[in-house]
Amino acid sequence: MFKNFPGKHLFKAGVTALSLTMVMGQASATTIDFNAIPSGTILQQSGLPGTPLVTNGFQITAAGFSSGVGNTNSGNPALPDNGTNFLFGSNTQFTFTALDASPFSLSSFDAAEFQLGRTDTFASEIRVTGVFGDFSTVVQFFDLDFIHDGPGGEEDFQTFFTSGFDDIVALRIVGLNGVRARNYSLDNIVFASEGTASVPEPGALALLSLGLLGLGAVRRKRTS
Ligand SMILES: [Ca+2]
Ligand SMILES: [Ca+2]
Ligand SMILES: [Ca+2]
């Protein structure tokens, strides 16, 4: 069946398509780690309208009391620590959207307690909401472990893995249930771009492989 095809060119096209798929797979994940954002950057202060943070192709808008980027070197010994800059919010909901408005997928994120001197200002739970293009939503809740000793030896941040947050157009994260406030921290938010997260379907891959094998056979036949 390959006799009537320009095998050489198809073979090249097949290899190009395969290479492209592999490159797309490698480039699909985006991790927002805040490490390039200067510590002390303010998104919002005292409930006043603030400035969205733009990083890694995303815009992060804060709605609440106060929020910003910090680390344990920013002068507050009560901050959680993972050795890097992170995002913190006090009574704040963050909304993430892609700058090009394209859908994206959430894989995981790190979260920790955040206090201003008192543990009763911790959020105990993080609510994560994904909004789809048709305005339907997916919601998951994650409990913070209250393990928190700042730059001490305890792991302050936990990694939470989400499911069902595929091809969303907006992501909302908010801390819940604090006694006096609902303060929390976020870091290492892992996104995959729409479409690139999916590995080629087995059927398509098999067809492609068969095609390559078949064309290879034709090539060998012709050159022998
Ligand atoms: Ca970080
Ligand atoms: Ca620690
Ligand atoms: Ca913790």
Short mmCIF file of C-alpha atoms and ligand atoms in Angstrom, two decimals:
data_model
loop_
_atom_site.label_atom_id
_atom_site.label_comp_id
_atom_site.label_asym_id
_atom_site.label_seq_id
_atom_site.Cartn_x
_atom_site.Cartn_y
_atom_site.Cartn_z
CA MET A 1 0.00 0.00 0.00
CA PHE A 2 2.98 2.30 0.32
CA LYS A 3 4.07 1.79 -3.28
CA ASN A 4 2.12 4.73 -4.59
CA PHE A 5 3.30 7.08 -1.84
CA PRO A 6 6.35 9.32 -1.98
CA GLY A 7 7.82 7.28 0.89
CA LYS A 8 10.88 9.37 1.52
CA HIS A 9 8.93 12.55 2.10
CA LEU A 10 6.28 10.87 4.20
CA PHE A 11 9.01 9.30 6.31
CA LYS A 12 10.49 12.71 6.96
CA ALA A 13 7.06 14.12 7.75
CA GLY A 14 6.43 11.27 10.18
CA VAL A 15 9.70 11.85 12.00
CA THR A 16 8.98 15.58 12.16
CA ALA A 17 5.53 14.94 13.63
CA LEU A 18 6.98 12.55 16.20
CA SER A 19 9.71 15.02 17.19
CA LEU A 20 7.15 17.78 17.50
CA THR A 21 5.00 15.64 19.80
CA MET A 22 7.98 14.91 22.03
CA VAL A 23 8.99 18.57 22.20
CA MET A 24 5.42 19.60 23.07
CA GLY A 25 5.29 16.97 25.80
CA GLN A 26 8.47 18.26 27.36
CA ALA A 27 7.42 21.90 27.21
CA SER A 28 3.92 21.37 28.60
CA ALA A 29 4.46 21.96 32.32
CA THR A 30 4.72 25.42 33.84
CA THR A 31 5.65 25.77 37.50
CA ILE A 32 4.99 29.11 39.16
CA ASP A 33 7.58 29.22 41.94
CA PHE A 34 7.68 33.01 42.62
CA ASN A 35 11.47 32.81 42.93
CA ALA A 36 12.03 35.56 40.34
CA ILE A 37 9.52 37.87 42.06
CA PRO A 38 11.26 40.18 44.57
CA SER A 39 10.39 39.43 48.18
CA GLY A 40 8.22 42.25 49.49
CA THR A 41 6.18 42.55 46.28
CA ILE A 42 2.63 43.50 47.29
CA LEU A 43 -0.45 42.33 45.41
CA GLN A 44 -2.93 43.91 47.78
CA GLN A 45 -2.73 45.82 51.07
CA SER A 46 -5.36 46.68 53.72
CA GLY A 47 -8.20 45.60 51.46
CA LEU A 48 -7.46 48.29 48.91
CA PRO A 49 -7.48 47.50 45.19
CA GLY A 50 -4.09 46.05 44.31
CA THR A 51 -1.87 45.14 41.41
CA PRO A 52 -2.16 41.72 39.79
CA LEU A 53 1.04 39.70 39.60
CA VAL A 54 2.13 38.60 36.12
CA THR A 55 4.47 35.62 35.88
CA ASN A 56 5.06 32.58 33.68
CA GLY A 57 2.30 33.59 31.24
CA PHE A 58 -0.28 33.86 34.02
CA GLN A 59 -1.96 36.75 35.79
CA ILE A 60 -2.65 36.34 39.51
CA THR A 61 -5.31 38.65 40.95
CA ALA A 62 -5.84 38.95 44.70
CA ALA A 63 -9.19 39.75 46.33
CA GLY A 64 -9.18 40.17 50.09
CA PHE A 65 -7.21 41.93 52.81
CA SER A 66 -3.50 41.69 52.03
CA SER A 67 -1.19 39.51 49.96
CA GLY A 68 2.25 39.46 48.43
CA VAL A 69 5.45 37.56 47.80
CA GLY A 70 7.87 36.89 50.64
CA ASN A 71 10.29 34.50 52.25
CA THR A 72 11.81 33.91 55.66
CA ASN A 73 14.36 36.67 55.02
CA SER A 74 11.72 39.36 54.62
CA GLY A 75 11.75 40.27 58.31
CA ASN A 76 8.87 38.19 59.64
CA PRO A 77 10.06 35.15 61.64
CA ALA A 78 6.53 33.72 61.59
CA LEU A 79 6.58 33.08 57.85
CA PRO A 80 6.69 29.47 56.67
CA ASP A 81 9.86 28.38 54.95
CA ASN A 82 10.90 26.25 52.01
CA GLY A 83 14.09 28.14 51.30
CA THR A 84 12.54 30.17 48.46
CA ASN A 85 10.11 33.00 47.74
CA PHE A 86 6.42 32.13 47.91
CA LEU A 87 2.98 33.78 47.68
CA PHE A 88 1.05 34.55 50.87
CA GLY A 89 -2.46 35.79 51.46
CA SER A 90 -4.38 37.10 54.45
CA ASN A 91 -8.13 36.58 54.04
CA THR A 92 -7.44 36.45 50.34
CA GLN A 93 -8.70 34.59 47.30
CA PHE A 94 -6.28 34.35 44.40
CA THR A 95 -7.49 33.97 40.82
CA PHE A 96 -5.13 32.62 38.15
CA THR A 97 -5.82 33.15 34.46
CA ALA A 98 -3.61 32.64 31.41
CA LEU A 99 -2.50 35.90 29.80
CA ASP A 100 -3.51 34.59 26.36
CA ALA A 101 -6.86 33.39 27.81
CA SER A 102 -6.13 29.83 26.70
CA PRO A 103 -7.29 26.87 28.83
CA PHE A 104 -4.80 25.25 31.18
CA SER A 105 -4.63 22.34 33.62
CA LEU A 106 -3.61 22.27 37.28
CA SER A 107 -1.57 19.30 38.48
CA SER A 108 -0.39 20.21 41.97
CA PHE A 109 0.52 23.04 44.32
CA ASP A 110 2.32 23.55 47.63
CA ALA A 111 0.57 25.23 50.55
CA ALA A 112 1.48 26.13 54.11
CA GLU A 113 0.19 27.95 57.14
CA PHE A 114 0.94 31.61 57.39
CA GLN A 115 0.71 33.56 60.59
CA LEU A 116 1.21 37.02 61.97
CA GLY A 117 2.33 35.79 65.37
CA ARG A 118 -0.66 33.60 66.26
CA THR A 119 -1.71 30.14 65.15
CA ASP A 120 -5.39 31.14 65.30
CA THR A 121 -4.78 33.21 62.19
CA PHE A 122 -4.05 30.08 60.15
CA ALA A 123 -6.40 28.88 57.49
CA SER A 124 -6.98 25.20 58.24
CA GLU A 125 -8.24 24.30 54.79
CA ILE A 126 -7.52 25.37 51.22
CA ARG A 127 -10.35 25.43 48.68
CA VAL A 128 -9.35 25.12 45.04
CA THR A 129 -11.89 25.89 42.31
CA GLY A 130 -11.39 25.38 38.60
CA VAL A 131 -13.69 27.26 36.23
CA PHE A 132 -14.33 25.80 32.78
CA GLY A 133 -15.14 27.71 29.62
CA ASP A 134 -18.86 26.98 30.05
CA PHE A 135 -18.73 28.43 33.61
CA SER A 136 -19.12 25.01 35.26
CA THR A 137 -16.64 24.33 38.07
CA VAL A 138 -14.60 21.64 39.80
CA VAL A 139 -13.85 22.07 43.52
CA GLN A 140 -11.43 20.31 45.86
CA PHE A 141 -10.54 20.91 49.53
CA PHE A 142 -7.18 20.25 51.16
CA ASP A 143 -6.33 20.30 54.89
CA LEU A 144 -3.22 22.02 56.14
CA ASP A 145 -1.29 19.95 58.70
CA PHE A 146 -0.47 22.84 61.08
CA ILE A 147 3.16 21.74 61.00
CA HIS A 148 4.95 25.02 60.80
CA ASP A 149 8.20 26.16 62.40
CA GLY A 150 9.47 28.73 59.91
CA PRO A 151 13.14 28.22 59.04
CA GLY A 152 13.30 25.31 61.52
CA GLY A 153 13.65 21.67 60.54
CA GLU A 154 9.97 20.88 59.95
CA GLU A 155 8.57 20.77 56.41
CA ASP A 156 6.18 23.71 56.51
CA PHE A 157 4.77 23.27 53.00
CA GLN A 158 2.73 20.30 51.82
CA THR A 159 2.32 19.28 48.17
CA PHE A 160 -1.31 18.73 47.15
CA PHE A 161 -2.22 16.91 43.93
CA THR A 162 -5.43 17.91 42.19
CA SER A 163 -7.56 15.90 39.78
CA GLY A 164 -10.17 17.02 37.29
CA PHE A 165 -8.66 20.47 36.80
CA ASP A 166 -8.09 19.90 33.09
CA ASP A 167 -8.72 22.59 30.48
CA ILE A 168 -9.93 25.20 32.95
CA VAL A 169 -9.92 28.91 32.09
CA ALA A 170 -9.59 30.22 35.67
CA LEU A 171 -8.30 28.87 38.96
CA ARG A 172 -9.37 30.23 42.35
CA ILE A 173 -7.58 29.40 45.59
CA VAL A 174 -8.73 30.57 49.02
CA GLY A 175 -7.95 29.70 52.66
CA LEU A 176 -10.84 28.75 54.95
CA ASN A 177 -11.76 28.24 58.60
CA GLY A 178 -9.20 30.29 60.51
CA VAL A 179 -10.45 31.41 63.92
CA ARG A 180 -9.39 35.04 63.60
CA ALA A 181 -8.13 35.14 60.02
CA ARG A 182 -7.51 32.77 57.13
CA ASN A 183 -3.86 33.20 56.26
CA TYR A 184 -1.96 30.77 54.08
CA SER A 185 0.93 30.49 51.64
CA LEU A 186 1.28 29.02 48.17
CA ASP A 187 4.24 27.92 46.08
CA ASN A 188 5.18 25.65 43.16
CA ILE A 189 1.87 25.74 41.33
CA VAL A 190 2.22 23.27 38.47
CA PHE A 191 0.20 23.89 35.29
CA ALA A 192 0.05 22.10 31.97
CA SER A 193 -1.13 23.94 28.86
CA GLU A 194 -4.31 22.81 27.14
CA GLY A 195 -3.77 20.04 24.60
CA THR A 196 -0.08 19.53 25.32
CA ALA A 197 -0.78 17.62 28.53
CA SER A 198 -2.20 14.66 26.63
CA VAL A 199 0.19 12.06 25.31
CA PRO A 200 -0.64 10.97 21.73
CA GLU A 201 -3.44 8.40 21.75
CA PRO A 202 -2.24 4.79 21.53
CA GLY A 203 -4.14 4.35 18.27
CA ALA A 204 -2.56 7.37 16.65
CA LEU A 205 0.88 6.43 17.95
CA ALA A 206 0.51 2.85 16.72
CA LEU A 207 -0.56 4.05 13.27
CA LEU A 208 2.39 6.42 13.17
CA SER A 209 4.81 3.66 14.19
CA LEU A 210 3.32 1.27 11.64
CA GLY A 211 3.66 3.96 9.03
CA LEU A 212 7.30 4.53 9.92
CA LEU A 213 8.01 0.78 9.90
CA GLY A 214 6.25 0.35 6.57
CA LEU A 215 8.05 3.29 4.99
CA GLY A 216 11.34 2.06 6.42
CA ALA A 217 10.73 -1.29 4.76
CA VAL A 218 10.03 0.42 1.45
CA ARG A 219 13.20 2.44 1.77
CA ARG A 220 15.28 -0.64 2.52
CA LYS A 221 13.70 -2.47 -0.39
CA ARG A 222 14.51 0.33 -2.77
CA THR A 223 18.08 0.77 -1.66
CA SER A 224 18.93 -2.97 -1.62
CA CA B 1 9.30 29.35 45.59
CA CA B 2 10.38 24.67 58.62
CA CA B 3 2.38 22.84 57.23
#
